[in-house]
Coordinates of C-alpha atoms and ligand atoms in Angstrom, one line a residue:
M1 CA 96.0 29.6 -81.6
S2 CA 97.5 26.2 -80.8
A3 CA 96.2 24.0 -77.9
S4 CA 99.4 24.8 -75.9
Q5 CA 98.8 28.6 -76.2
S6 CA 95.2 28.4 -75.2
V7 CA 95.5 26.6 -71.9
N8 CA 97.1 27.9 -68.7
P9 CA 100.1 25.5 -68.4
I10 CA 100.9 23.2 -65.5
D11 CA 104.2 24.7 -64.2
P12 CA 106.8 22.6 -62.3
A13 CA 105.6 23.9 -58.9
E14 CA 102.1 22.7 -59.7
A15 CA 103.4 19.3 -60.9
L16 CA 105.2 18.9 -57.6
R17 CA 102.1 19.9 -55.7
L18 CA 100.0 17.4 -57.7
R19 CA 102.6 14.7 -57.1
S20 CA 102.2 15.2 -53.3
D21 CA 98.6 13.9 -53.7
F22 CA 100.0 10.5 -54.5
P23 CA 101.3 8.7 -51.4
V24 CA 102.9 5.8 -53.3
L25 CA 105.3 8.3 -55.0
R26 CA 106.8 9.3 -51.6
Q27 CA 109.0 6.2 -51.3
Q28 CA 112.5 5.2 -52.0
V29 CA 113.2 2.1 -54.2
H30 CA 116.7 0.5 -53.8
G31 CA 117.6 3.6 -51.8
K32 CA 116.7 6.0 -54.5
P33 CA 113.6 8.2 -54.8
L34 CA 110.9 6.4 -56.9
V35 CA 110.6 7.8 -60.4
Y36 CA 107.4 6.3 -61.7
L37 CA 107.3 6.2 -65.5
D38 CA 105.0 3.3 -66.2
N39 CA 101.8 5.3 -66.4
A40 CA 100.6 3.7 -69.7
A41 CA 100.5 0.4 -67.8
T42 CA 98.7 1.8 -64.8
T43 CA 98.6 5.2 -63.0
Q44 CA 99.1 5.8 -59.3
K45 CA 96.1 6.8 -57.2
P46 CA 95.6 10.1 -55.5
Q47 CA 94.8 10.2 -51.8
V48 CA 91.2 11.2 -52.5
V49 CA 90.6 8.0 -54.5
I50 CA 92.2 5.9 -51.8
D51 CA 90.1 7.6 -49.2
R52 CA 86.9 7.2 -51.2
I53 CA 87.4 3.4 -51.3
A54 CA 88.4 3.2 -47.6
N55 CA 85.4 5.4 -46.6
Y56 CA 83.0 3.3 -48.7
Y57 CA 84.0 0.1 -47.0
A58 CA 84.3 1.7 -43.5
H59 CA 80.9 3.5 -43.6
E60 CA 78.8 2.9 -46.7
N61 CA 79.1 -0.6 -48.0
G62 CA 75.8 -1.9 -49.3
T63 CA 74.7 -3.7 -52.4
V64 CA 73.3 -1.8 -55.4
R65 CA 69.8 -2.0 -57.0
R66 CA 68.7 -4.7 -54.6
G67 CA 68.1 -3.3 -51.2
V68 CA 65.4 -1.1 -49.7
Y69 CA 67.5 0.0 -46.8
K70 CA 69.6 3.1 -46.4
L71 CA 73.1 1.7 -47.1
S72 CA 71.9 0.1 -50.3
E73 CA 69.9 3.1 -51.5
Q74 CA 72.8 5.4 -50.9
S75 CA 75.2 3.0 -52.7
T76 CA 72.8 2.8 -55.6
R77 CA 72.6 6.6 -55.8
D78 CA 76.4 7.0 -55.8
F79 CA 76.8 4.1 -58.3
D80 CA 74.4 5.8 -60.7
A81 CA 76.0 9.2 -60.1
S82 CA 79.3 7.7 -61.2
R83 CA 77.7 6.7 -64.5
T84 CA 76.4 10.2 -65.0
K85 CA 79.8 11.6 -64.1
V86 CA 81.6 9.4 -66.7
A87 CA 78.9 10.3 -69.3
Q88 CA 79.6 14.0 -68.7
F89 CA 83.4 13.5 -68.7
L90 CA 83.2 11.9 -72.1
N91 CA 80.3 14.1 -73.3
A92 CA 78.2 11.1 -74.1
A93 CA 74.6 11.9 -75.0
S94 CA 73.2 9.9 -72.1
P95 CA 74.4 8.0 -69.0
S96 CA 72.5 5.0 -70.3
E97 CA 75.1 4.7 -73.0
I98 CA 77.8 4.0 -70.3
I99 CA 78.3 0.4 -69.3
F100 CA 80.6 -0.6 -66.5
T101 CA 82.9 -3.5 -67.3
R102 CA 86.1 -4.9 -65.7
G103 CA 88.3 -3.0 -68.1
T104 CA 89.1 -2.1 -71.7
T105 CA 89.8 -5.7 -72.5
E106 CA 86.3 -6.8 -71.3
S107 CA 84.7 -3.8 -73.0
I108 CA 86.1 -4.9 -76.4
N109 CA 85.3 -8.5 -75.8
L110 CA 81.7 -7.5 -74.9
V111 CA 81.3 -5.8 -78.3
A112 CA 82.9 -8.7 -80.2
A113 CA 80.8 -11.3 -78.3
T114 CA 77.5 -9.4 -78.8
Y115 CA 77.5 -7.0 -81.7
G116 CA 80.1 -9.1 -83.5
R117 CA 78.4 -12.5 -83.0
K118 CA 75.1 -11.1 -84.1
F119 CA 76.0 -8.9 -87.0
I120 CA 79.3 -10.2 -88.5
Q121 CA 78.7 -12.7 -91.3
A122 CA 80.9 -15.0 -93.4
G123 CA 83.0 -12.9 -95.8
D124 CA 82.6 -9.6 -93.9
H125 CA 85.7 -7.6 -93.1
I126 CA 86.7 -6.2 -89.8
L127 CA 89.3 -3.4 -90.1
I128 CA 91.9 -2.8 -87.4
S129 CA 95.4 -1.3 -87.5
A130 CA 98.8 -2.9 -87.2
M131 CA 99.4 -1.0 -83.9
E132 CA 96.5 -2.4 -81.9
H133 CA 97.0 -3.7 -78.4
H134 CA 96.2 -7.4 -78.3
A135 CA 92.9 -6.5 -76.5
N136 CA 91.8 -4.8 -79.8
L137 CA 93.2 -7.5 -82.0
V138 CA 92.6 -11.0 -80.6
P139 CA 88.8 -10.6 -80.0
W140 CA 88.3 -9.6 -83.6
Q141 CA 90.7 -12.3 -84.9
Q142 CA 88.8 -15.0 -83.0
L143 CA 85.5 -13.6 -84.1
C144 CA 86.7 -13.7 -87.7
L145 CA 87.8 -17.3 -87.3
E146 CA 84.4 -18.2 -85.8
K147 CA 82.4 -16.5 -88.5
D148 CA 84.7 -17.1 -91.5
A149 CA 85.1 -13.3 -91.7
V150 CA 88.3 -11.5 -92.7
L151 CA 90.5 -9.5 -90.4
Q152 CA 92.0 -6.6 -92.5
V153 CA 94.9 -4.8 -91.0
V154 CA 96.0 -1.2 -91.9
P155 CA 99.8 -1.1 -92.0
I156 CA 101.9 1.4 -90.2
T157 CA 104.7 3.6 -91.6
D158 CA 108.3 3.6 -90.4
A159 CA 107.4 6.5 -88.1
G160 CA 104.6 4.4 -86.5
E161 CA 101.7 6.2 -88.1
M162 CA 98.7 4.6 -89.7
D163 CA 99.1 4.4 -93.5
M164 CA 96.0 6.4 -94.4
D165 CA 96.3 5.6 -98.1
A166 CA 96.1 1.9 -97.2
F167 CA 93.2 2.7 -94.9
D168 CA 91.3 4.3 -97.8
R169 CA 92.0 1.3 -100.0
L170 CA 90.9 -1.2 -97.3
L171 CA 87.8 0.7 -96.3
T172 CA 85.4 -1.0 -98.7
D173 CA 81.7 -1.8 -98.4
R174 CA 82.7 -5.3 -97.2
V175 CA 83.9 -3.7 -93.9
K176 CA 81.3 -4.1 -91.2
L177 CA 83.3 -2.7 -88.3
V178 CA 86.4 -0.5 -87.8
A179 CA 88.2 -1.0 -84.5
V180 CA 91.2 1.3 -83.8
G181 CA 93.2 2.6 -80.9
H182 CA 93.0 6.3 -80.2
V183 CA 96.6 6.3 -78.9
S184 CA 99.1 3.4 -79.4
N185 CA 100.4 2.1 -76.1
A186 CA 103.6 0.8 -77.7
L187 CA 104.4 3.8 -80.0
G188 CA 102.6 6.8 -78.5
T189 CA 101.0 7.6 -81.9
V190 CA 97.8 9.6 -81.7
N191 CA 95.7 8.3 -84.6
P192 CA 93.5 10.5 -86.7
I193 CA 90.4 9.0 -85.4
R194 CA 88.1 11.9 -86.4
E195 CA 89.1 11.3 -90.0
I196 CA 88.8 7.5 -89.6
I197 CA 85.3 7.9 -88.1
E198 CA 84.1 10.3 -90.8
K199 CA 85.4 8.1 -93.6
A200 CA 83.8 4.9 -92.1
H201 CA 80.5 6.7 -91.4
A202 CA 80.4 7.8 -95.1
L203 CA 80.0 4.1 -95.8
D204 CA 77.7 3.5 -92.8
I205 CA 80.4 1.4 -91.0
P206 CA 80.4 1.6 -87.2
V207 CA 83.7 2.5 -85.4
L208 CA 85.0 1.3 -82.1
V209 CA 87.7 3.4 -80.5
D210 CA 90.0 1.9 -77.9
G211 CA 90.6 4.9 -75.7
A212 CA 92.7 3.1 -73.0
Q213 CA 95.6 5.5 -73.7
S214 CA 93.7 8.6 -74.6
A215 CA 91.0 9.2 -72.0
P216 CA 93.5 9.8 -69.2
H217 CA 95.6 12.2 -71.2
M218 CA 93.4 14.4 -73.4
S219 CA 89.9 15.6 -73.4
V220 CA 87.5 13.3 -75.3
D221 CA 84.2 14.6 -76.6
L222 CA 82.2 11.6 -77.8
Q223 CA 79.4 13.5 -79.4
A224 CA 81.9 15.6 -81.4
L225 CA 83.9 12.5 -82.4
D226 CA 80.7 10.6 -83.2
C227 CA 82.3 7.1 -82.7
D228 CA 79.9 4.3 -82.1
F229 CA 81.9 2.5 -79.3
F230 CA 84.6 3.9 -76.9
T231 CA 86.4 2.1 -74.1
F232 CA 88.8 2.9 -71.3
S233 CA 90.1 1.4 -68.0
A234 CA 89.7 3.2 -64.7
H235 CA 93.1 2.0 -63.4
K236 CA 94.9 4.0 -66.2
L237 CA 92.8 7.1 -65.3
Y238 CA 94.0 7.4 -61.7
G239 CA 91.1 5.2 -60.5
P240 CA 90.8 1.6 -59.2
T241 CA 91.5 -1.6 -61.0
G242 CA 88.6 -3.8 -61.9
V243 CA 86.5 -1.2 -63.6
G244 CA 86.3 -0.3 -67.3
I245 CA 84.0 1.7 -69.4
L246 CA 82.2 0.8 -72.6
Y247 CA 80.4 3.6 -74.3
G248 CA 78.0 2.5 -77.0
K249 CA 75.5 4.6 -79.0
M250 CA 72.0 3.7 -77.8
K251 CA 71.0 2.6 -81.3
Y252 CA 73.6 -0.2 -81.1
L253 CA 73.1 -1.1 -77.4
E254 CA 69.4 -1.6 -78.1
I255 CA 70.0 -4.2 -80.8
M256 CA 72.9 -6.0 -79.3
P257 CA 72.2 -9.2 -77.4
P258 CA 73.2 -9.4 -73.7
Y259 CA 76.8 -10.3 -72.9
Q260 CA 76.2 -12.4 -69.7
F261 CA 73.1 -13.7 -68.1
G262 CA 72.1 -13.5 -64.4
G263 CA 70.9 -11.1 -61.8
D264 CA 70.2 -7.5 -62.6
M265 CA 70.2 -7.7 -66.3
I266 CA 66.6 -8.8 -66.5
H267 CA 63.2 -7.2 -66.6
S268 CA 61.3 -10.4 -65.8
V269 CA 62.1 -14.1 -65.6
S270 CA 60.0 -17.3 -65.7
F271 CA 61.1 -20.8 -66.5
E272 CA 59.8 -20.3 -70.0
K273 CA 61.1 -16.9 -70.8
T274 CA 63.3 -14.0 -69.8
V275 CA 62.7 -10.4 -70.8
F276 CA 66.0 -8.5 -70.6
A277 CA 66.4 -5.1 -69.0
K278 CA 67.2 -2.0 -71.1
P279 CA 70.8 -0.8 -71.6
P280 CA 72.9 -0.3 -69.6
A281 CA 71.5 -2.9 -67.1
K282 CA 71.2 -5.4 -70.0
F283 CA 75.0 -5.6 -70.1
E284 CA 75.7 -5.6 -66.4
A285 CA 74.9 -9.0 -65.0
G286 CA 75.8 -9.7 -61.4
T287 CA 77.0 -7.6 -58.5
P288 CA 79.4 -5.0 -59.9
A289 CA 82.6 -3.5 -58.5
I290 CA 80.6 -1.0 -56.4
A291 CA 83.4 0.7 -54.4
E292 CA 85.6 0.9 -57.5
V293 CA 82.9 2.4 -59.7
I294 CA 82.1 5.0 -57.0
A295 CA 85.8 5.8 -56.6
L296 CA 86.1 6.2 -60.4
A297 CA 83.9 9.2 -60.1
T298 CA 86.3 10.7 -57.6
A299 CA 89.2 10.1 -60.0
V300 CA 87.2 11.8 -62.8
D301 CA 86.5 14.8 -60.5
Y302 CA 90.2 15.0 -59.6
L303 CA 91.3 14.9 -63.2
S304 CA 88.6 17.4 -64.3
A305 CA 89.7 19.8 -61.7
I306 CA 93.3 19.8 -63.1
G307 CA 91.9 20.0 -66.7
L308 CA 92.5 17.4 -69.4
D309 CA 93.7 20.0 -71.9
R310 CA 96.3 21.2 -69.4
I311 CA 97.4 17.6 -68.7
G312 CA 97.7 16.9 -72.4
V313 CA 99.9 20.0 -73.0
Y314 CA 102.1 19.3 -70.0
E315 CA 102.7 15.7 -70.8
H316 CA 103.5 16.7 -74.4
E317 CA 106.1 19.1 -73.1
L318 CA 107.6 16.3 -71.0
L319 CA 107.6 14.0 -74.1
A320 CA 109.4 16.7 -76.2
Y321 CA 112.0 17.2 -73.5
A322 CA 112.6 13.5 -73.1
T323 CA 112.8 12.9 -76.8
A324 CA 115.4 15.6 -77.3
Q325 CA 117.5 14.2 -74.4
M326 CA 117.3 10.7 -75.6
L327 CA 118.2 11.6 -79.2
E328 CA 121.5 12.9 -77.9
I329 CA 122.5 9.4 -77.0
P330 CA 123.8 7.7 -80.2
E331 CA 122.9 4.2 -79.0
V332 CA 119.3 5.0 -78.6
R333 CA 116.7 4.0 -81.2
L334 CA 113.3 5.5 -80.7
I335 CA 110.4 3.3 -81.8
G336 CA 107.5 5.5 -82.7
T337 CA 108.4 8.9 -84.1
A338 CA 104.9 10.0 -85.3
S339 CA 104.3 13.7 -85.7
H340 CA 101.4 13.5 -83.3
K341 CA 102.3 11.6 -80.1
A342 CA 101.1 11.3 -76.6
G343 CA 103.5 11.0 -73.6
I344 CA 104.9 7.6 -74.4
L345 CA 108.5 7.0 -75.3
S346 CA 109.5 3.6 -76.6
F347 CA 113.1 2.9 -77.3
T348 CA 115.9 0.3 -77.6
L349 CA 119.5 0.6 -76.8
K350 CA 122.4 -0.8 -78.9
G351 CA 123.8 -3.9 -77.1
A352 CA 121.3 -4.1 -74.3
H353 CA 118.1 -6.1 -74.1
P354 CA 115.1 -4.0 -73.0
H355 CA 114.7 -6.3 -70.0
D356 CA 118.2 -5.5 -68.9
I357 CA 117.4 -1.8 -69.4
G358 CA 114.3 -2.2 -67.2
T359 CA 116.2 -4.1 -64.5
I360 CA 119.1 -1.6 -64.3
L361 CA 116.7 1.4 -64.3
D362 CA 114.9 -0.2 -61.4
R363 CA 118.1 -0.3 -59.4
E364 CA 118.2 3.5 -60.0
G365 CA 114.6 3.8 -58.6
I366 CA 113.1 4.2 -62.1
A367 CA 110.0 2.2 -63.0
I368 CA 109.5 1.7 -66.8
R369 CA 108.0 -1.1 -68.7
A370 CA 110.1 -3.5 -70.8
G371 CA 108.5 -6.0 -73.2
H372 CA 106.3 -6.2 -76.2
H373 CA 103.5 -4.2 -74.4
C374 CA 100.9 -6.6 -75.6
A375 CA 101.5 -5.4 -79.1
Q376 CA 103.6 -8.2 -80.6
P377 CA 102.8 -7.2 -84.3
V378 CA 104.2 -3.8 -83.5
M379 CA 107.5 -5.3 -82.3
E380 CA 107.6 -7.4 -85.5
R381 CA 107.0 -4.4 -87.7
F382 CA 110.0 -2.7 -86.2
G383 CA 112.1 -5.8 -86.1
V384 CA 112.7 -5.8 -82.3
P385 CA 111.8 -8.4 -79.7
A386 CA 110.7 -5.8 -77.2
T387 CA 111.2 -2.1 -76.3
A388 CA 111.8 -0.2 -73.1
R389 CA 109.0 2.3 -72.6
A390 CA 108.7 5.4 -70.4
S391 CA 105.2 6.8 -70.2
F392 CA 104.4 10.1 -68.5
S393 CA 101.8 11.6 -66.2
F394 CA 101.2 15.2 -64.9
Y395 CA 103.0 14.2 -61.7
N396 CA 106.2 13.6 -63.6
T397 CA 108.8 16.4 -63.9
R398 CA 111.8 17.3 -66.0
E399 CA 113.9 16.0 -63.0
D400 CA 112.3 12.6 -63.5
I401 CA 113.4 12.7 -67.2
D402 CA 116.9 13.8 -66.2
A403 CA 117.0 10.8 -63.9
L404 CA 115.8 8.5 -66.7
V405 CA 118.4 9.8 -69.2
K406 CA 121.2 9.5 -66.6
A407 CA 120.2 5.9 -65.9
V408 CA 120.0 5.1 -69.7
R409 CA 123.6 6.4 -70.0
I410 CA 124.6 4.0 -67.2
V411 CA 123.1 1.2 -69.3
V412 CA 124.9 2.3 -72.4
N413 CA 128.2 2.4 -70.7
L414 CA 127.7 -1.0 -69.2
F415 CA 126.8 -2.7 -72.5
N416 CA 129.1 -0.8 -75.0
Ligands
C6P501 N1 98.0 -1.5 -71.8 C1 100.2 -1.2 -71.2 O1 101.2 -1.4 -70.4 P1 93.2 -3.4 -69.6 O2 94.3 -4.4 -69.3 O3 91.9 -4.1 -70.0 O4 93.0 -2.4 -68.6 O5 93.7 -2.6 -70.9 C2 94.0 -3.2 -72.1 C3 94.5 -2.2 -73.1 C4 93.8 -2.0 -74.2 N2 94.2 -1.1 -75.1 C5 95.3 -0.4 -75.0 C6 95.7 0.7 -76.0 C7 96.1 -0.6 -73.8 O6 97.2 0.2 -73.7 C8 95.7 -1.5 -72.9 C9 96.6 -1.8 -71.7 C10 98.9 -1.8 -70.8 O7 100.4 -0.7 -72.3 C11 99.0 -3.2 -70.3 S1 99.5 -4.3 -71.6

């Protein structure tokens, strides 16, 4: 039975009902109803998440892990409960393996600055793919420069899939870390990370998975995947900005040095010596984004109630519908035609720069992203300076896609 047959699908009425949970979507832009199709950049926030933040500041605000008074103790409990919630959401073995950061970017930088600085030596290889977001490229590139190590890059095919023969060739015993995206933000490709992890582990190589574009759109089971590090950003998962997740297997977190030094990450301090706290506190120096971490738990509850499998199937249906419509326009070139894709549609139009597409679509009330999507090597691979990108959520409908396609036809007529 396929995934789409085994889940109770989200139907158009439910999608509309879910959409009504998002106040920002109830507005007109340039006199047209807002069609929000930039969900890969950031998702909108349901009322429950907005209320959670407002309620926290109105009634509950108190620092965490420092106070002995009621507000602080309750905040600390809610903060810790959020960690447990995220651990359950990802099926991590323990909440202590969940570290709160500022976002995916900081999570990956943390691993590069701690694990990387300690364990990568001159001549070692770090293996990434050619479709990585800059956040999963530049930290490794800079580490390699610092350590005289070698950044190896798995090429991608014309369809935008990882070349797995090349991966097999590049995966030698000189590789000390594999860092790959689960889903490409520029192409929509879902990478075969289970296979990647199994092959890397056969050589005892740890694997970091950038889950920024997967965690909000498909269910992730970290114990089944068995990756060593996993990251995502709350703001792409219907939660607040300023919070990210770094999951790390305890065996690595224990041997990694701290990322930053200061309050809360210590066990004891004297002028001569500091004993660091155990993970996760070891990696969480300073006062965290308390309200945002607590509201992330609300976002996780909201998503879990809908069901990540149902979300994945629904967004995939939207992608298939959009792809078929766009292919009927001869001037459209799709960038990223992998056989396994998430709800991201990157395209160019003959005669029109992607920024012009974005600007004209905005006049029609449609929000998409135009640019290199922080994945410049992907643009180079496909010989384009930029793409226009529509990315879907469960609150989008076929009508949103009809509006997109109609607006794209306006652009085609203007420029051809
Ligand atoms: N992609 C996009 O429009 P931050 O900014 O730290 O929350 O996430 C960084 C990041 C890392 N990896 C992937 C695969 C991503 O897609 C992103 C963010 C946004 O595609 C902004 S460039």
